[in-house]
CSV table of N, CA and C in Angstrom, one decimal:
chain,number,residue,atom,x,y,z
I,1,MET,N,-37.6,32.6,-28.3
I,1,MET,CA,-36.3,31.6,-28.3
I,1,MET,C,-35.5,32.5,-28.2
I,2,LYS,N,-34.3,32.6,-27.1
I,2,LYS,CA,-33.2,34.2,-26.8
I,2,LYS,C,-32.1,33.4,-27.6
I,3,LYS,N,-31.9,31.8,-27.4
I,3,LYS,CA,-30.6,31.7,-28.2
I,3,LYS,C,-31.0,30.5,-29.5
I,4,THR,N,-30.4,30.2,-30.1
I,4,THR,CA,-30.8,29.0,-31.1
I,4,THR,C,-29.4,28.4,-30.7
I,5,VAL,N,-29.8,27.1,-31.3
I,5,VAL,CA,-28.4,25.8,-31.0
I,5,VAL,C,-26.9,26.3,-31.8
I,6,LYS,N,-27.6,27.1,-32.9
I,6,LYS,CA,-26.3,27.8,-33.6
I,6,LYS,C,-25.5,28.3,-33.0
I,7,GLN,N,-26.4,29.6,-32.7
I,7,GLN,CA,-25.3,30.7,-31.7
I,7,GLN,C,-25.1,30.3,-30.6
I,8,MET,N,-25.2,29.0,-29.9
I,8,MET,CA,-25.0,28.7,-28.9
I,8,MET,C,-23.5,27.9,-28.9
I,9,VAL,N,-23.8,27.1,-30.3
I,9,VAL,CA,-22.5,26.6,-30.4
I,9,VAL,C,-21.2,27.4,-31.3
I,10,ALA,N,-21.8,28.7,-31.8
I,10,ALA,CA,-20.7,29.8,-32.1
I,10,ALA,C,-20.1,30.5,-31.2
I,11,ALA,N,-20.7,30.5,-29.9
I,11,ALA,CA,-20.4,31.0,-28.3
I,11,ALA,C,-19.4,30.1,-28.3
I,12,ALA,N,-20.1,29.2,-28.0
I,12,ALA,CA,-18.8,28.2,-27.8
I,12,ALA,C,-17.5,27.9,-28.5
I,13,ASN,N,-17.8,28.1,-29.4
I,13,ASN,CA,-16.4,27.9,-30.4
I,13,ASN,C,-15.4,29.1,-30.6
I,14,GLU,N,-16.1,30.4,-30.1
I,14,GLU,CA,-15.2,31.7,-29.5
I,14,GLU,C,-14.0,31.3,-28.7
I,15,LYS,N,-14.8,30.3,-27.5
I,15,LYS,CA,-14.2,30.1,-26.0
I,15,LYS,C,-13.0,29.4,-26.2
I,16,ILE,N,-13.1,28.0,-27.0
I,16,ILE,CA,-12.1,26.8,-27.1
I,16,ILE,C,-11.4,26.8,-28.2
I,17,GLU,N,-10.7,25.8,-27.8
I,17,GLU,CA,-9.8,25.4,-29.0
I,17,GLU,C,-10.5,24.2,-30.0
I,18,THR,N,-10.1,24.9,-31.3
I,18,THR,CA,-11.1,23.3,-32.0
I,18,THR,C,-9.7,23.4,-32.9
I,19,LEU,N,-9.8,22.0,-33.3
I,19,LEU,CA,-8.7,21.3,-34.0
I,19,LEU,C,-9.1,20.9,-35.2
I,20,THR,N,-8.8,20.9,-36.7
I,20,THR,CA,-9.0,20.4,-37.4
I,20,THR,C,-8.8,18.7,-37.3
I,21,THR,N,-9.5,18.2,-38.5
I,21,THR,CA,-9.4,16.7,-38.1
I,21,THR,C,-8.2,16.4,-38.4
I,22,ALA,N,-7.0,17.3,-39.3
I,22,ALA,CA,-5.8,16.7,-39.8
I,22,ALA,C,-5.2,16.6,-38.5
I,23,ASP,N,-5.0,17.6,-37.5
I,23,ASP,CA,-4.2,17.8,-36.8
I,23,ASP,C,-4.9,17.1,-35.5
I,24,ALA,N,-6.2,16.8,-35.3
I,24,ALA,CA,-6.4,15.8,-34.0
I,24,ALA,C,-5.7,14.1,-34.8
I,25,ILE,N,-5.8,13.9,-36.0
I,25,ILE,CA,-5.4,12.7,-36.5
I,25,ILE,C,-4.0,12.5,-36.2
I,26,ALA,N,-3.2,13.6,-36.4
I,26,ALA,CA,-1.8,13.8,-36.0
I,26,ALA,C,-1.6,13.5,-34.4
I,27,LEU,N,-2.1,13.9,-33.8
I,27,LEU,CA,-2.5,13.6,-32.2
I,27,LEU,C,-2.5,12.3,-31.4
I,28,HIS,N,-3.5,11.3,-32.4
I,28,HIS,CA,-3.8,10.4,-32.0
I,28,HIS,C,-2.5,9.1,-31.7
I,29,GLY,N,-3.1,8.7,-30.3
I,29,GLY,CA,-2.1,7.8,-30.3
I,29,GLY,C,-1.0,8.3,-29.1
I,30,GLN,N,-0.7,9.8,-29.3
I,30,GLN,CA,0.1,10.3,-27.9
I,30,GLN,C,-0.2,10.2,-27.2
I,31,GLU,N,0.7,9.4,-26.1
I,31,GLU,CA,0.6,9.4,-24.7
I,31,GLU,C,0.0,10.4,-23.8
I,32,GLU,N,0.1,11.7,-24.2
I,32,GLU,CA,-0.3,13.0,-23.6
I,32,GLU,C,-1.5,13.1,-24.0
I,33,VAL,N,-2.4,12.6,-24.7
I,33,VAL,CA,-3.5,13.2,-25.2
I,33,VAL,C,-4.4,11.9,-25.1
I,34,THR,N,-5.8,12.1,-24.8
I,34,THR,CA,-6.9,11.2,-24.8
I,34,THR,C,-7.9,11.8,-25.1
I,35,PHE,N,-8.5,11.3,-26.1
I,35,PHE,CA,-9.7,11.4,-27.2
I,35,PHE,C,-10.9,10.9,-26.1
I,36,VAL,N,-11.7,11.8,-26.3
I,36,VAL,CA,-13.0,11.7,-25.5
I,36,VAL,C,-14.4,11.8,-26.2
I,37,ASP,N,-14.9,10.4,-26.3
I,37,ASP,CA,-15.8,10.5,-27.5
I,37,ASP,C,-17.2,10.7,-26.7
I,38,ILE,N,-18.3,11.7,-27.1
I,38,ILE,CA,-19.3,11.9,-26.0
I,38,ILE,C,-20.5,11.5,-26.9
I,39,ARG,N,-20.7,10.7,-27.9
I,39,ARG,CA,-21.7,10.2,-28.4
I,39,ARG,C,-22.2,9.1,-27.5
I,40,ASP,N,-23.7,9.1,-28.1
I,40,ASP,CA,-24.6,8.2,-27.7
I,40,ASP,C,-23.6,6.5,-27.8
I,41,VAL,N,-24.2,5.6,-27.1
I,41,VAL,CA,-23.8,4.1,-27.5
I,41,VAL,C,-24.3,3.6,-28.8
I,42,ARG,N,-25.2,4.2,-29.2
I,42,ARG,CA,-25.9,3.6,-30.3
I,42,ARG,C,-25.4,4.0,-31.5
I,43,GLU,N,-24.3,5.2,-31.4
I,43,GLU,CA,-23.7,5.8,-32.7
I,43,GLU,C,-22.3,5.0,-32.6
I,44,LEU,N,-22.0,5.0,-31.6
I,44,LEU,CA,-20.9,3.8,-31.3
I,44,LEU,C,-21.0,2.9,-32.1
I,45,GLU,N,-22.0,1.7,-31.4
I,45,GLU,CA,-22.1,0.9,-32.0
I,45,GLU,C,-22.8,0.8,-33.6
I,46,ARG,N,-23.2,2.0,-34.2
I,46,ARG,CA,-23.9,2.0,-35.5
I,46,ARG,C,-22.2,2.2,-36.6
I,47,GLU,N,-21.7,2.9,-36.0
I,47,GLU,CA,-20.6,3.8,-36.8
I,47,GLU,C,-19.3,3.1,-36.8
I,48,GLY,N,-18.8,2.6,-35.0
I,48,GLY,CA,-17.5,2.2,-34.7
I,48,GLY,C,-17.0,3.8,-34.1
I,49,GLN,N,-15.8,3.7,-33.8
I,49,GLN,CA,-15.1,4.6,-32.6
I,49,GLN,C,-13.7,4.8,-33.0
I,50,VAL,N,-13.2,5.6,-32.8
I,50,VAL,CA,-11.5,6.1,-32.5
I,50,VAL,C,-10.8,5.0,-31.7
I,51,PRO,N,-10.1,4.2,-32.4
I,51,PRO,CA,-9.4,3.3,-31.1
I,51,PRO,C,-8.8,4.3,-30.1
I,52,GLY,N,-9.0,3.6,-28.9
I,52,GLY,CA,-8.4,4.1,-27.5
I,52,GLY,C,-9.1,5.4,-27.3
I,53,ALA,N,-10.5,6.1,-27.6
I,53,ALA,CA,-10.9,7.1,-27.2
I,53,ALA,C,-11.8,7.0,-26.1
I,54,VAL,N,-11.8,7.1,-25.1
I,54,VAL,CA,-12.7,6.6,-23.8
I,54,VAL,C,-14.6,7.5,-24.3
I,55,HIS,N,-15.2,6.8,-23.8
I,55,HIS,CA,-16.5,6.8,-24.1
I,55,HIS,C,-17.0,7.7,-23.1
I,56,ALA,N,-17.5,9.0,-23.0
I,56,ALA,CA,-18.4,9.9,-21.9
I,56,ALA,C,-19.4,10.1,-22.2
I,57,PRO,N,-20.4,9.6,-22.4
I,57,PRO,CA,-21.7,10.1,-22.7
I,57,PRO,C,-22.3,11.7,-22.7
I,58,ARG,N,-22.7,12.2,-23.4
I,58,ARG,CA,-23.0,13.6,-23.4
I,58,ARG,C,-23.9,13.9,-21.9
I,59,GLY,N,-24.6,13.1,-21.4
I,59,GLY,CA,-25.6,13.4,-20.5
I,59,GLY,C,-24.7,13.0,-19.2
I,60,MET,N,-23.6,12.3,-19.2
I,60,MET,CA,-22.8,12.1,-17.6
I,60,MET,C,-21.7,13.0,-17.7
I,61,LEU,N,-21.1,13.6,-18.9
I,61,LEU,CA,-19.8,14.5,-19.1
I,61,LEU,C,-19.8,15.4,-17.8
I,62,GLU,N,-20.5,16.4,-17.3
I,62,GLU,CA,-20.2,17.0,-16.1
I,62,GLU,C,-20.4,16.3,-14.7
I,63,PHE,N,-20.4,15.3,-14.4
I,63,PHE,CA,-20.5,14.3,-13.0
I,63,PHE,C,-18.9,13.7,-13.2
I,64,TRP,N,-18.9,13.0,-14.5
I,64,TRP,CA,-17.9,12.4,-14.5
I,64,TRP,C,-16.4,13.5,-14.4
I,65,VAL,N,-16.5,14.8,-14.7
I,65,VAL,CA,-15.4,15.6,-14.8
I,65,VAL,C,-15.3,16.0,-13.3
I,66,ASP,N,-16.2,16.7,-12.7
I,66,ASP,CA,-16.3,16.8,-11.4
I,66,ASP,C,-15.8,16.3,-10.1
I,67,PRO,N,-14.9,16.4,-9.3
I,67,PRO,CA,-14.2,15.6,-8.8
I,67,PRO,C,-14.8,15.7,-7.5
I,68,GLU,N,-16.0,16.1,-6.9
I,68,GLU,CA,-16.5,16.6,-6.3
I,68,GLU,C,-18.2,15.0,-6.2
I,69,SER,N,-17.9,14.8,-7.8
I,69,SER,CA,-19.3,14.0,-7.5
I,69,SER,C,-19.0,12.7,-7.0
I,70,PRO,N,-20.2,12.1,-6.9
I,70,PRO,CA,-19.7,10.6,-6.8
I,70,PRO,C,-19.4,9.8,-8.1
I,71,TYR,N,-19.5,10.4,-9.3
I,71,TYR,CA,-19.5,9.7,-10.6
I,71,TYR,C,-18.2,9.9,-11.4
I,72,HIS,N,-17.4,10.8,-10.6
I,72,HIS,CA,-16.1,11.2,-11.4
I,72,HIS,C,-15.4,10.1,-11.2
I,73,ARG,N,-14.8,10.4,-12.8
I,73,ARG,CA,-13.7,9.2,-13.5
I,73,ARG,C,-12.5,10.1,-13.6
I,74,ASP,N,-11.4,9.5,-12.8
I,74,ASP,CA,-9.9,9.7,-13.3
I,74,ASP,C,-9.4,10.5,-14.3
I,75,VAL,N,-9.9,9.7,-15.4
I,75,VAL,CA,-9.5,10.4,-16.9
I,75,VAL,C,-9.3,11.7,-16.6
I,76,PHE,N,-10.6,12.3,-16.0
I,76,PHE,CA,-10.2,13.6,-16.5
I,76,PHE,C,-10.0,14.5,-15.3
I,77,ALA,N,-8.8,13.9,-14.4
I,77,ALA,CA,-8.0,14.5,-13.6
I,77,ALA,C,-6.6,14.2,-14.1
I,78,SER,N,-6.2,13.6,-15.2
I,78,SER,CA,-5.1,13.1,-15.3
I,78,SER,C,-4.0,14.3,-15.9
I,79,GLY,N,-4.6,15.5,-15.9
I,79,GLY,CA,-3.3,16.4,-16.8
I,79,GLY,C,-3.4,16.3,-18.1
I,80,LYS,N,-3.6,14.9,-19.0
I,80,LYS,CA,-3.3,14.7,-20.4
I,80,LYS,C,-4.4,16.1,-20.9
I,81,LYS,N,-3.9,16.4,-22.1
I,81,LYS,CA,-4.9,17.1,-23.2
I,81,LYS,C,-6.1,16.2,-23.6
I,82,LEU,N,-7.0,16.8,-23.4
I,82,LEU,CA,-8.5,15.8,-23.6
I,82,LEU,C,-9.1,16.5,-24.9
I,83,ILE,N,-9.4,16.1,-26.1
I,83,ILE,CA,-10.1,16.2,-27.6
I,83,ILE,C,-11.1,15.8,-27.5
I,84,PHE,N,-12.4,16.3,-27.4
I,84,PHE,CA,-13.6,15.6,-27.2
I,84,PHE,C,-14.5,15.8,-28.9
I,85,PHE,N,-15.1,15.1,-29.2
I,85,PHE,CA,-15.7,15.1,-30.2
I,85,PHE,C,-16.9,13.9,-30.2
I,86,CYS,N,-17.9,14.5,-31.1
I,86,CYS,CA,-19.4,13.7,-31.3
I,86,CYS,C,-19.5,13.6,-32.8
I,87,ALA,N,-20.6,13.4,-33.4
I,87,ALA,CA,-20.8,13.1,-34.5
I,87,ALA,C,-20.3,14.3,-35.8
I,88,ALA,N,-20.3,15.4,-34.9
I,88,ALA,CA,-20.4,16.4,-36.0
I,88,ALA,C,-19.8,17.8,-36.0
I,89,GLY,N,-19.3,17.8,-34.2
I,89,GLY,CA,-18.8,18.7,-33.6
I,89,GLY,C,-19.4,20.0,-33.0
I,90,TRP,N,-21.4,19.6,-32.7
I,90,TRP,CA,-21.8,20.5,-32.1
I,90,TRP,C,-21.7,20.5,-31.0
I,91,ARG,N,-22.3,19.0,-30.3
I,91,ARG,CA,-22.3,18.6,-28.7
I,91,ARG,C,-20.4,18.4,-28.5
I,92,SER,N,-19.9,18.6,-28.9
I,92,SER,CA,-18.4,18.5,-28.6
I,92,SER,C,-18.3,20.0,-28.4
I,93,ALA,N,-18.3,20.9,-29.3
I,93,ALA,CA,-18.2,22.3,-28.8
I,93,ALA,C,-18.7,22.9,-27.6
I,94,LEU,N,-20.2,22.4,-27.1
I,94,LEU,CA,-20.9,22.9,-26.2
I,94,LEU,C,-20.1,22.1,-24.9
I,95,ALA,N,-19.7,20.7,-25.2
I,95,ALA,CA,-19.3,20.3,-23.9
I,95,ALA,C,-17.5,20.6,-23.7
I,96,THR,N,-17.0,20.8,-24.7
I,96,THR,CA,-15.7,21.3,-24.2
I,96,THR,C,-15.8,22.6,-23.8
I,97,ALA,N,-17.1,23.6,-23.7
I,97,ALA,CA,-16.9,24.9,-23.3
I,97,ALA,C,-17.6,24.8,-22.3
I,98,THR,N,-18.1,23.8,-21.6
I,98,THR,CA,-18.5,23.4,-20.5
I,98,THR,C,-17.6,22.8,-19.6
I,99,VAL,N,-16.9,22.0,-20.2
I,99,VAL,CA,-15.7,21.5,-19.3
I,99,VAL,C,-14.5,22.6,-18.9
I,100,LYS,N,-14.2,23.3,-20.0
I,100,LYS,CA,-13.5,24.6,-19.9
I,100,LYS,C,-14.3,25.0,-18.7
I,101,GLU,N,-15.5,25.8,-18.7
I,101,GLU,CA,-16.1,26.5,-17.3
I,101,GLU,C,-16.1,25.8,-16.3
I,102,MET,N,-15.9,24.5,-16.2
I,102,MET,CA,-15.6,23.7,-14.7
I,102,MET,C,-14.1,23.6,-14.5
I,103,GLY,N,-13.2,23.9,-15.1
I,103,GLY,CA,-12.1,24.2,-14.6
I,103,GLY,C,-11.0,23.5,-15.4
I,104,LEU,N,-11.1,22.7,-16.8
I,104,LEU,CA,-10.2,21.7,-17.2
I,104,LEU,C,-9.9,22.9,-18.4
I,105,ASP,N,-8.6,23.2,-18.5
I,105,ASP,CA,-7.9,24.1,-19.3
I,105,ASP,C,-7.5,23.5,-20.4
I,106,ASN,N,-6.8,22.3,-20.6
I,106,ASN,CA,-6.2,21.6,-21.3
I,106,ASN,C,-7.1,20.8,-22.2
I,107,VAL,N,-8.0,21.4,-23.1
I,107,VAL,CA,-9.1,20.8,-23.6
I,107,VAL,C,-9.6,21.6,-25.2
I,108,ALA,N,-9.9,20.3,-25.7
I,108,ALA,CA,-9.9,21.1,-27.6
I,108,ALA,C,-11.5,20.1,-27.9
I,109,HIS,N,-11.6,20.1,-29.3
I,109,HIS,CA,-12.5,19.6,-29.8
I,109,HIS,C,-12.5,18.9,-31.4
I,110,ILE,N,-13.2,18.7,-32.0
I,110,ILE,CA,-12.5,18.0,-33.5
I,110,ILE,C,-13.5,18.7,-34.4
I,111,ASP,N,-13.2,19.4,-35.1
I,111,ASP,CA,-14.1,20.3,-36.1
I,111,ASP,C,-14.7,19.2,-37.0
I,112,GLY,N,-16.1,19.1,-36.9
I,112,GLY,CA,-16.5,18.0,-38.1
I,112,GLY,C,-16.5,16.8,-37.6
I,113,GLY,N,-16.2,16.9,-36.2
I,113,GLY,CA,-16.3,15.5,-35.3
I,113,GLY,C,-16.0,14.2,-36.0
I,114,PHE,N,-16.6,13.0,-35.7
I,114,PHE,CA,-16.6,12.0,-35.8
I,114,PHE,C,-16.5,11.7,-37.5
I,115,GLY,N,-17.7,12.0,-37.8
I,115,GLY,CA,-17.9,12.0,-39.6
I,115,GLY,C,-16.8,12.5,-40.3
I,116,ALA,N,-16.3,13.8,-39.9
I,116,ALA,CA,-14.9,14.6,-40.7
I,116,ALA,C,-13.8,13.3,-40.2
I,117,TRP,N,-13.7,12.7,-38.6
I,117,TRP,CA,-12.5,11.8,-38.8
I,117,TRP,C,-12.5,10.6,-39.5
I,118,ARG,N,-13.5,10.3,-40.0
I,118,ARG,CA,-13.9,9.2,-40.4
I,118,ARG,C,-13.4,9.2,-41.6
I,119,ASP,N,-14.1,10.3,-42.3
I,119,ASP,CA,-14.3,10.7,-43.9
I,119,ASP,C,-12.5,11.3,-44.4
I,120,GLN,N,-11.9,11.6,-43.5
I,120,GLN,CA,-10.4,11.5,-43.9
I,120,GLN,C,-9.3,10.9,-43.3
I,121,GLY,N,-9.8,9.4,-42.9
I,121,GLY,CA,-8.6,8.3,-42.7
I,121,GLY,C,-8.1,8.4,-41.6
I,122,GLY,N,-9.1,9.0,-40.7
I,122,GLY,CA,-8.8,8.5,-38.9
I,122,GLY,C,-9.1,7.2,-38.9
I,123,PRO,N,-8.3,6.6,-37.9
I,123,PRO,CA,-8.4,5.4,-37.4
I,123,PRO,C,-9.8,5.0,-36.9
I,124,VAL,N,-10.7,3.7,-37.4
I,124,VAL,CA,-11.8,3.6,-36.7
I,124,VAL,C,-11.8,2.0,-36.4
I,125,GLU,N,-12.7,1.6,-35.2
I,125,GLU,CA,-12.8,0.1,-35.1
I,125,GLU,C,-14.2,0.0,-34.8
I,126,GLU,N,-14.5,-1.4,-34.8
I,126,GLU,CA,-15.7,-1.4,-34.5
I,126,GLU,C,-15.9,-1.6,-32.9
I,127,ARG,N,-17.3,-1.2,-32.4
I,127,ARG,CA,-17.1,-1.2,-30.7
I,127,ARG,C,-17.0,-2.4,-30.5
I,128,ALA,N,-16.4,-3.0,-29.5
I,128,ALA,CA,-16.4,-4.2,-28.8
I,128,ALA,C,-18.0,-4.6,-28.1
I,129,ALA,N,-18.0,-5.7,-28.3
I,129,ALA,CA,-19.5,-6.0,-27.5
I,129,ALA,C,-19.3,-6.0,-25.9
I,130,LYS,N,-20.4,-5.2,-25.3
I,130,LYS,CA,-20.1,-5.6,-23.5
I,130,LYS,C,-20.3,-6.6,-23.1
I,131,LYS,N,-19.4,-6.9,-22.2
I,131,LYS,CA,-19.9,-8.2,-21.3
I,131,LYS,C,-21.1,-8.2,-20.5
I,132,ALA,N,-21.8,-8.7,-20.1
I,132,ALA,CA,-22.6,-9.1,-19.4
I,132,ALA,C,-22.3,-9.1,-18.0
């Protein structure tokens, strides 16, 4: 194996902005900021979600970011600061580095992810049931 996951996450963290949980909580609700939850839908259903966060499953992220993709989502071209998070901060570090390589500059991720957010008193709500 040429690189371990820990090495990849460490390399990503050297290239990106990492927010403390307290700093992220302070930014929550600001109009020019969008939180992006890359966790699997089952994690959201089991653990809850950050109110107002956009859910962008990690497996679709690059397709949703790329304006030339048929799956592009306008939220990624909004010009707002995008703050990515996952459960613990590893996936979001990799995701943030990836979207930065794709040309998004105003991006960051939360150190410790959703777990740290919840443990430090960040707002959490249950995931609303999807209508069929």
